[in-house]
Coordinates of C-alpha atoms and ligand atoms in Angstrom, one line a residue:
M561 CA 8.3 -13.9 -17.7
P562 CA 10.0 -15.0 -20.9
S563 CA 7.7 -14.5 -24.1
V564 CA 4.7 -12.9 -22.2
S565 CA 1.8 -12.1 -24.8
P566 CA 0.1 -8.8 -24.0
A567 CA -3.5 -10.3 -24.0
E568 CA -2.6 -12.6 -21.3
S569 CA -4.1 -11.9 -18.0
A570 CA -1.8 -10.1 -15.0
A571 CA -3.2 -13.1 -13.0
A572 CA -1.5 -15.8 -15.4
A573 CA 1.6 -13.9 -16.0
A574 CA 2.1 -14.0 -12.1
Q575 CA 1.5 -17.3 -12.1
R576 CA 4.5 -17.5 -14.3
V577 CA 7.1 -16.1 -12.1
L578 CA 8.9 -19.6 -10.9
R579 CA 11.9 -18.2 -9.9
V580 CA 12.3 -14.7 -7.6
G581 CA 15.8 -13.2 -6.3
V582 CA 15.9 -11.4 -3.3
V583 CA 19.0 -8.8 -2.4
G584 CA 19.9 -8.2 1.1
C585 CA 19.3 -11.2 3.5
G586 CA 19.0 -8.9 6.7
V587 CA 15.5 -8.8 8.8
M588 CA 13.3 -7.9 5.7
G589 CA 15.4 -10.4 2.9
A590 CA 14.8 -13.3 4.9
G591 CA 11.5 -12.4 5.7
L592 CA 10.9 -12.1 1.8
A593 CA 12.4 -15.2 0.7
E594 CA 11.0 -17.5 3.5
V595 CA 7.1 -15.7 1.9
C596 CA 8.1 -16.4 -1.9
A597 CA 9.4 -20.1 -0.8
R598 CA 6.5 -20.6 1.3
A599 CA 4.5 -19.9 -2.2
G600 CA 6.2 -23.0 -4.2
R601 CA 9.3 -20.5 -5.6
E602 CA 12.3 -21.2 -6.3
V603 CA 14.4 -17.9 -4.2
R604 CA 17.9 -17.1 -4.3
I605 CA 19.3 -14.5 -1.9
V606 CA 22.4 -12.4 -3.2
A607 CA 24.1 -11.5 0.1
S608 CA 27.2 -9.3 0.8
G609 CA 29.4 -11.2 2.2
D610 CA 30.3 -14.8 3.5
E611 CA 29.1 -13.0 7.1
G612 CA 25.7 -11.5 5.6
M613 CA 24.9 -15.2 4.4
A614 CA 25.9 -17.0 7.5
R615 CA 23.5 -14.4 9.6
G616 CA 20.9 -14.7 6.8
R617 CA 21.0 -18.6 7.3
R618 CA 20.5 -18.4 10.6
R619 CA 17.7 -15.6 10.3
L620 CA 16.0 -18.0 8.0
E621 CA 16.2 -20.9 9.4
R622 CA 15.4 -19.3 13.4
S623 CA 11.9 -18.0 11.5
L624 CA 11.0 -21.4 10.3
A625 CA 12.0 -22.9 13.2
N626 CA 9.4 -20.9 14.6
G627 CA 7.0 -21.4 11.8
V628 CA 7.1 -25.6 13.4
R629 CA 7.2 -24.4 16.8
K630 CA 3.8 -22.6 15.9
G631 CA 2.6 -25.2 13.9
K632 CA 2.3 -23.2 10.9
I633 CA 4.4 -25.9 8.7
T634 CA 5.5 -28.7 9.4
E635 CA 9.2 -30.5 10.1
A636 CA 8.7 -32.2 6.4
D637 CA 8.1 -28.6 5.1
R638 CA 10.5 -26.6 6.8
T639 CA 13.4 -28.8 4.8
T640 CA 11.3 -28.6 1.7
L641 CA 11.6 -24.7 2.0
L642 CA 14.9 -24.4 3.1
E643 CA 15.9 -26.6 -0.1
R644 CA 14.2 -24.1 -2.4
I645 CA 16.3 -21.8 -0.9
S646 CA 19.8 -21.0 -2.3
F647 CA 22.5 -18.1 -0.8
V648 CA 25.2 -15.8 -3.2
T649 CA 27.2 -13.2 -2.8
D650 CA 27.4 -12.4 -6.7
L651 CA 24.9 -10.1 -8.3
G652 CA 25.4 -11.6 -11.3
D653 CA 23.9 -14.8 -10.2
L654 CA 20.2 -13.5 -10.8
A655 CA 21.1 -13.4 -14.4
D656 CA 17.8 -16.3 -15.1
R657 CA 15.1 -14.4 -12.7
Q658 CA 11.5 -13.6 -13.6
L659 CA 11.1 -11.3 -10.3
V660 CA 13.7 -9.2 -8.1
L661 CA 12.8 -8.2 -4.7
E662 CA 15.7 -5.4 -3.1
S663 CA 15.4 -5.5 0.4
V664 CA 19.2 -3.7 1.5
P665 CA 19.6 -0.6 3.9
E666 CA 18.1 2.8 3.4
D667 CA 21.0 4.2 1.4
E668 CA 20.0 6.0 -2.2
A669 CA 23.3 5.4 -3.2
T670 CA 23.9 2.0 -2.1
K671 CA 20.0 1.1 -3.6
L672 CA 20.9 3.2 -7.0
E673 CA 24.0 0.9 -7.9
I674 CA 22.3 -2.6 -7.0
F675 CA 19.5 -1.0 -9.5
T676 CA 21.6 -0.3 -12.2
A677 CA 23.6 -3.8 -11.9
L678 CA 20.2 -5.8 -12.2
D679 CA 19.2 -4.1 -14.9
K680 CA 22.6 -5.5 -16.6
V681 CA 22.6 -9.1 -15.3
V682 CA 18.6 -9.7 -15.4
E683 CA 18.3 -11.4 -18.7
D684 CA 14.3 -11.2 -19.2
P685 CA 13.1 -7.7 -20.3
E686 CA 9.5 -8.4 -19.2
A687 CA 11.5 -9.2 -15.5
I688 CA 10.3 -6.9 -12.7
L689 CA 12.5 -5.4 -10.9
A690 CA 11.0 -4.5 -7.0
S691 CA 12.2 -2.5 -4.2
N692 CA 11.1 -3.2 -0.4
T693 CA 11.8 0.7 -0.1
S694 CA 10.6 2.5 2.8
S695 CA 10.9 5.7 1.6
L696 CA 12.8 6.5 -1.6
P697 CA 11.7 7.7 -4.4
I698 CA 10.7 4.3 -6.6
A699 CA 11.2 6.7 -9.8
K700 CA 14.9 7.2 -9.0
L701 CA 15.8 3.4 -9.3
G702 CA 13.9 3.3 -11.9
R703 CA 15.7 5.7 -14.0
A704 CA 18.8 3.9 -12.9
T705 CA 17.9 1.5 -15.2
A706 CA 17.0 1.5 -18.8
R707 CA 13.3 -0.8 -18.2
P708 CA 12.0 2.0 -15.1
G709 CA 8.3 0.5 -16.9
R710 CA 9.2 -2.6 -15.1
V711 CA 10.5 -1.2 -11.4
V712 CA 8.2 -0.9 -8.5
G713 CA 7.7 -0.4 -4.8
V714 CA 6.8 -3.8 -3.1
H715 CA 6.8 -3.1 0.7
F716 CA 6.1 -5.6 3.2
F717 CA 6.0 -5.4 7.1
N718 CA 8.0 -6.7 9.9
P719 CA 7.7 -9.7 10.5
V720 CA 7.5 -10.7 6.7
S721 CA 5.2 -14.0 7.2
V722 CA 3.1 -12.9 9.8
L723 CA 1.6 -9.8 8.4
P724 CA -0.5 -9.6 5.7
L725 CA -0.2 -6.4 4.0
V726 CA 1.9 -4.8 1.1
E727 CA 2.1 -1.4 -0.3
V728 CA 2.5 -1.4 -4.3
I729 CA 4.0 1.7 -5.4
S730 CA 3.6 2.3 -8.8
S731 CA 6.2 5.8 -10.1
L732 CA 5.0 7.9 -12.8
L733 CA 7.2 5.8 -15.2
T734 CA 6.0 2.3 -14.1
A735 CA 4.1 0.7 -16.5
E736 CA 0.6 -0.7 -15.4
R737 CA 0.9 -3.7 -16.7
T738 CA 3.9 -4.3 -14.1
T739 CA 2.0 -2.9 -11.4
A740 CA -1.2 -5.4 -12.2
V741 CA 1.4 -8.3 -12.4
T742 CA 3.2 -7.4 -9.0
E743 CA -0.4 -7.2 -7.2
A744 CA -1.3 -10.6 -8.6
F745 CA 1.7 -11.6 -7.4
V746 CA 1.4 -10.6 -4.1
T747 CA -1.9 -11.5 -3.4
D748 CA -2.5 -14.6 -5.5
V749 CA 0.8 -16.2 -5.2
L750 CA 2.0 -14.9 -2.1
G751 CA -1.2 -15.0 -0.3
K752 CA -0.4 -10.9 1.2
E753 CA -3.6 -8.0 0.9
V754 CA -2.4 -4.7 -1.3
V755 CA -2.6 -1.3 -0.4
R756 CA -1.9 0.4 -3.8
A757 CA 0.4 3.9 -2.9
G758 CA 1.6 6.9 -4.6
D759 CA 5.2 7.6 -4.8
R760 CA 6.0 9.5 -2.2
S761 CA 7.8 9.1 1.0
G762 CA 6.7 6.9 3.1
F763 CA 4.0 5.8 1.1
V764 CA 0.2 5.5 3.3
V765 CA 2.3 3.3 6.3
N766 CA 5.1 5.2 7.0
A767 CA 3.8 8.1 7.1
L768 CA 1.0 7.9 9.6
L769 CA 3.6 5.6 11.7
I770 CA 7.2 6.8 11.9
P771 CA 5.6 10.3 13.6
Y772 CA 4.0 8.0 16.1
L773 CA 7.0 6.1 17.0
I774 CA 9.3 9.7 16.8
S775 CA 6.8 11.3 19.6
A776 CA 7.1 8.5 21.8
I777 CA 10.9 8.6 21.6
R778 CA 10.8 12.2 22.0
M779 CA 8.9 11.8 25.3
L780 CA 11.3 9.8 26.8
E781 CA 14.0 11.7 25.6
S782 CA 11.7 14.5 27.7
G783 CA 11.6 12.5 30.7
F784 CA 7.9 12.8 30.7
A785 CA 7.3 8.9 30.5
T786 CA 9.3 5.8 31.0
A787 CA 9.5 3.7 28.4
D788 CA 7.5 1.0 30.1
D789 CA 5.0 3.4 31.0
I790 CA 5.1 4.4 27.3
D791 CA 4.7 1.2 26.0
R792 CA 1.9 -0.2 28.2
G793 CA 0.1 3.0 27.6
M794 CA -0.7 1.8 23.9
K795 CA -0.6 -2.0 24.7
L796 CA -3.1 -1.3 27.2
G797 CA -4.7 2.0 26.3
C798 CA -5.0 1.3 22.5
S799 CA -4.9 -2.7 22.0
H800 CA -1.5 -2.3 20.2
P801 CA 0.4 -5.6 19.6
M802 CA 3.3 -4.1 21.1
G803 CA 4.0 -0.7 22.2
P804 CA 6.2 2.1 20.2
L805 CA 9.4 1.4 21.5
A806 CA 9.2 -2.1 21.4
L807 CA 8.5 -1.4 17.6
A808 CA 10.8 0.4 17.1
D809 CA 13.7 -2.3 18.2
L810 CA 11.4 -4.9 16.8
I811 CA 12.2 -2.7 12.9
G812 CA 15.5 -1.6 13.7
L813 CA 16.6 2.0 14.8
D814 CA 18.7 2.3 12.1
T815 CA 16.0 1.9 9.7
V816 CA 13.5 3.8 11.7
A817 CA 16.1 6.7 11.4
A818 CA 16.6 6.2 7.8
V819 CA 12.6 6.4 7.2
S820 CA 12.7 9.8 9.3
Q821 CA 15.6 11.2 7.6
A822 CA 13.6 10.7 3.9
L823 CA 10.6 11.8 4.9
Y824 CA 12.6 15.0 6.6
E825 CA 13.7 15.5 2.9
E826 CA 10.7 15.2 1.4
F827 CA 8.4 16.9 3.6
K828 CA 10.1 19.6 5.8
D829 CA 8.0 18.8 8.3
P830 CA 9.8 18.6 12.5
A831 CA 7.7 16.3 13.3
H832 CA 9.9 14.3 10.9
A833 CA 13.3 15.0 12.2
V834 CA 15.4 12.1 13.8
P835 CA 15.1 12.6 17.9
P836 CA 19.4 13.2 19.1
V837 CA 18.3 10.1 20.9
L838 CA 17.9 8.2 18.5
S839 CA 20.8 9.5 16.4
R840 CA 23.5 8.6 19.2
M841 CA 21.6 4.8 19.7
V842 CA 22.2 4.5 15.9
D843 CA 25.8 6.1 16.4
S844 CA 26.4 3.4 19.1
G845 CA 25.1 0.5 17.2
L846 CA 22.5 -0.1 18.9
L847 CA 19.3 -1.0 16.5
G848 CA 17.2 -3.2 18.5
R849 CA 16.1 -6.2 18.7
K850 CA 18.5 -7.4 15.1
T851 CA 21.7 -6.1 17.2
G852 CA 20.7 -7.4 20.8
R853 CA 20.1 -3.7 22.6
G854 CA 18.1 -1.0 21.9
F855 CA 15.1 0.5 24.0
Y856 CA 15.3 -2.7 25.7
S857 CA 18.1 -6.0 25.8
Y858 CA 17.4 -8.8 24.0
E859 CA 19.8 -11.4 25.9
Ligands
3HC247 N1 5.7 -18.0 10.6 C1 4.0 -17.7 10.4 N2 3.4 -17.3 11.4 C2 4.1 -17.4 12.2 C3 5.3 -17.5 12.6 C4 6.1 -18.1 11.5 N3 7.4 -18.2 11.8 N4 5.7 -16.5 14.2 C5 4.7 -16.3 14.4 N5 3.4 -16.6 13.6 C6 2.0 -16.0 13.8 C7 1.6 -17.0 15.0 O1 1.6 -18.4 14.8 C8 -0.1 -16.3 15.6 O2 -0.9 -16.8 14.8 P1 -2.2 -17.2 15.1 O3 -2.6 -15.5 16.1 O4 -3.1 -17.6 14.0 O5 -2.2 -17.9 16.2 C9 0.9 -14.6 15.2 O6 2.1 -15.0 14.0 C10 1.5 -13.9 16.1 O7 2.7 -15.0 16.4 P2 3.3 -14.8 18.4 O8 2.1 -15.5 19.1 O9 3.9 -15.4 18.5 O10 3.2 -13.7 18.4 P3 3.2 -12.0 19.3 O11 1.1 -12.4 19.5 O12 3.8 -12.1 20.6 O13 2.7 -11.3 18.3 C11 3.8 -9.7 16.6 C12 4.6 -11.0 17.8 C13 3.4 -10.5 15.4 C14 5.7 -9.4 16.4 C15 3.1 -8.9 17.4 O14 3.7 -8.3 18.5 C16 2.8 -7.7 16.1 O15 2.1 -8.1 15.1 N6 3.5 -6.1 16.2 C17 3.6 -5.1 15.5 C18 4.4 -5.8 14.4 C19 4.1 -4.2 13.7 O16 3.5 -3.6 13.6 N7 5.0 -4.4 12.3 C20 5.0 -3.3 11.4 C21 6.4 -2.6 11.2 S1 6.5 -1.0 10.6 C22 7.3 -2.1 8.7 O17 7.8 -3.3 9.0 C23 7.7 -1.3 7.9 C24 9.4 -1.0 8.1 O18 9.6 0.1 6.7 C25 9.6 0.4 8.7

């Protein structure tokens, strides 16, 4: 947002955010690019390499094809959306971005490195640097830059194109203006709903969701119930759209394990400890839907 006047409303500033960068094109990154492009924004995605770029493009194309099949967008929309999204492999290509959404795996060192680099690369001092982290402190990401006031958490939910919620997280260092413009962008531009959350691990939703998923995994691990009974129980008995094990597969078992670990480190509550079976599945590359096998198989 070049030359923002302090008198300009947050809503007006959000409307002027036209160039968005997305770092990471996994399940969440591809979804973020899609919703920003749908909102008419020009999106540049930074992939980790050629292979990651090809995978990200396939993800995006699959989701858009799904959108067409479900009647949410037309064939013509699909072509326009793909034209609005470009893929690069160099963070340096984000120099002209007004908003950057970081969405790489939940590894603190990697995220810190990315924020340090973004701070050097993104030219507009008013640009917002946002993280889609589920569990890491926004304050630490802010401290990795020389502009912690412009660093904020924006936590989307999977599938991004379908679920309406975004948690907006301010650290103790985030400027109120940054939070207000981010919130206006998420609601007015992307058409999502916001819950504001404090800067502690898990924010609101994962602090409730992850212990539930872990309890289901422990129940399975102990042999007390089958995967099918656990999932059918929660679907049919509590009207959840999917059971906890299917949901863990959808989120990605590496992400579930990483968020559990971060919650455990923050609160030291045994309810957050990663169950051994989950650790072994991650060690084995059985990460759920994205690798074709988790608690279920996806051929
Ligand atoms: N674009 C737009 N809309 C789409 C779409 C697309 N690409 N694909 C599907 N949709 C729409 C459908 O049209 C439908 O909308 P409608 O009801 O208005 O017709 C709706 O989305 C549901 O889609 P489907 O009918 O294809 O699929 P299901 O009914 O089987 O629902 C699901 C699939 C949305 C995944 C549902 O099972 C669900 O909501 N599951 C729970 C997901 C969840 O809890 N996610 C949160 C994970 S936690 C997280 O992400 C945080 C992280 O930090 C851990």
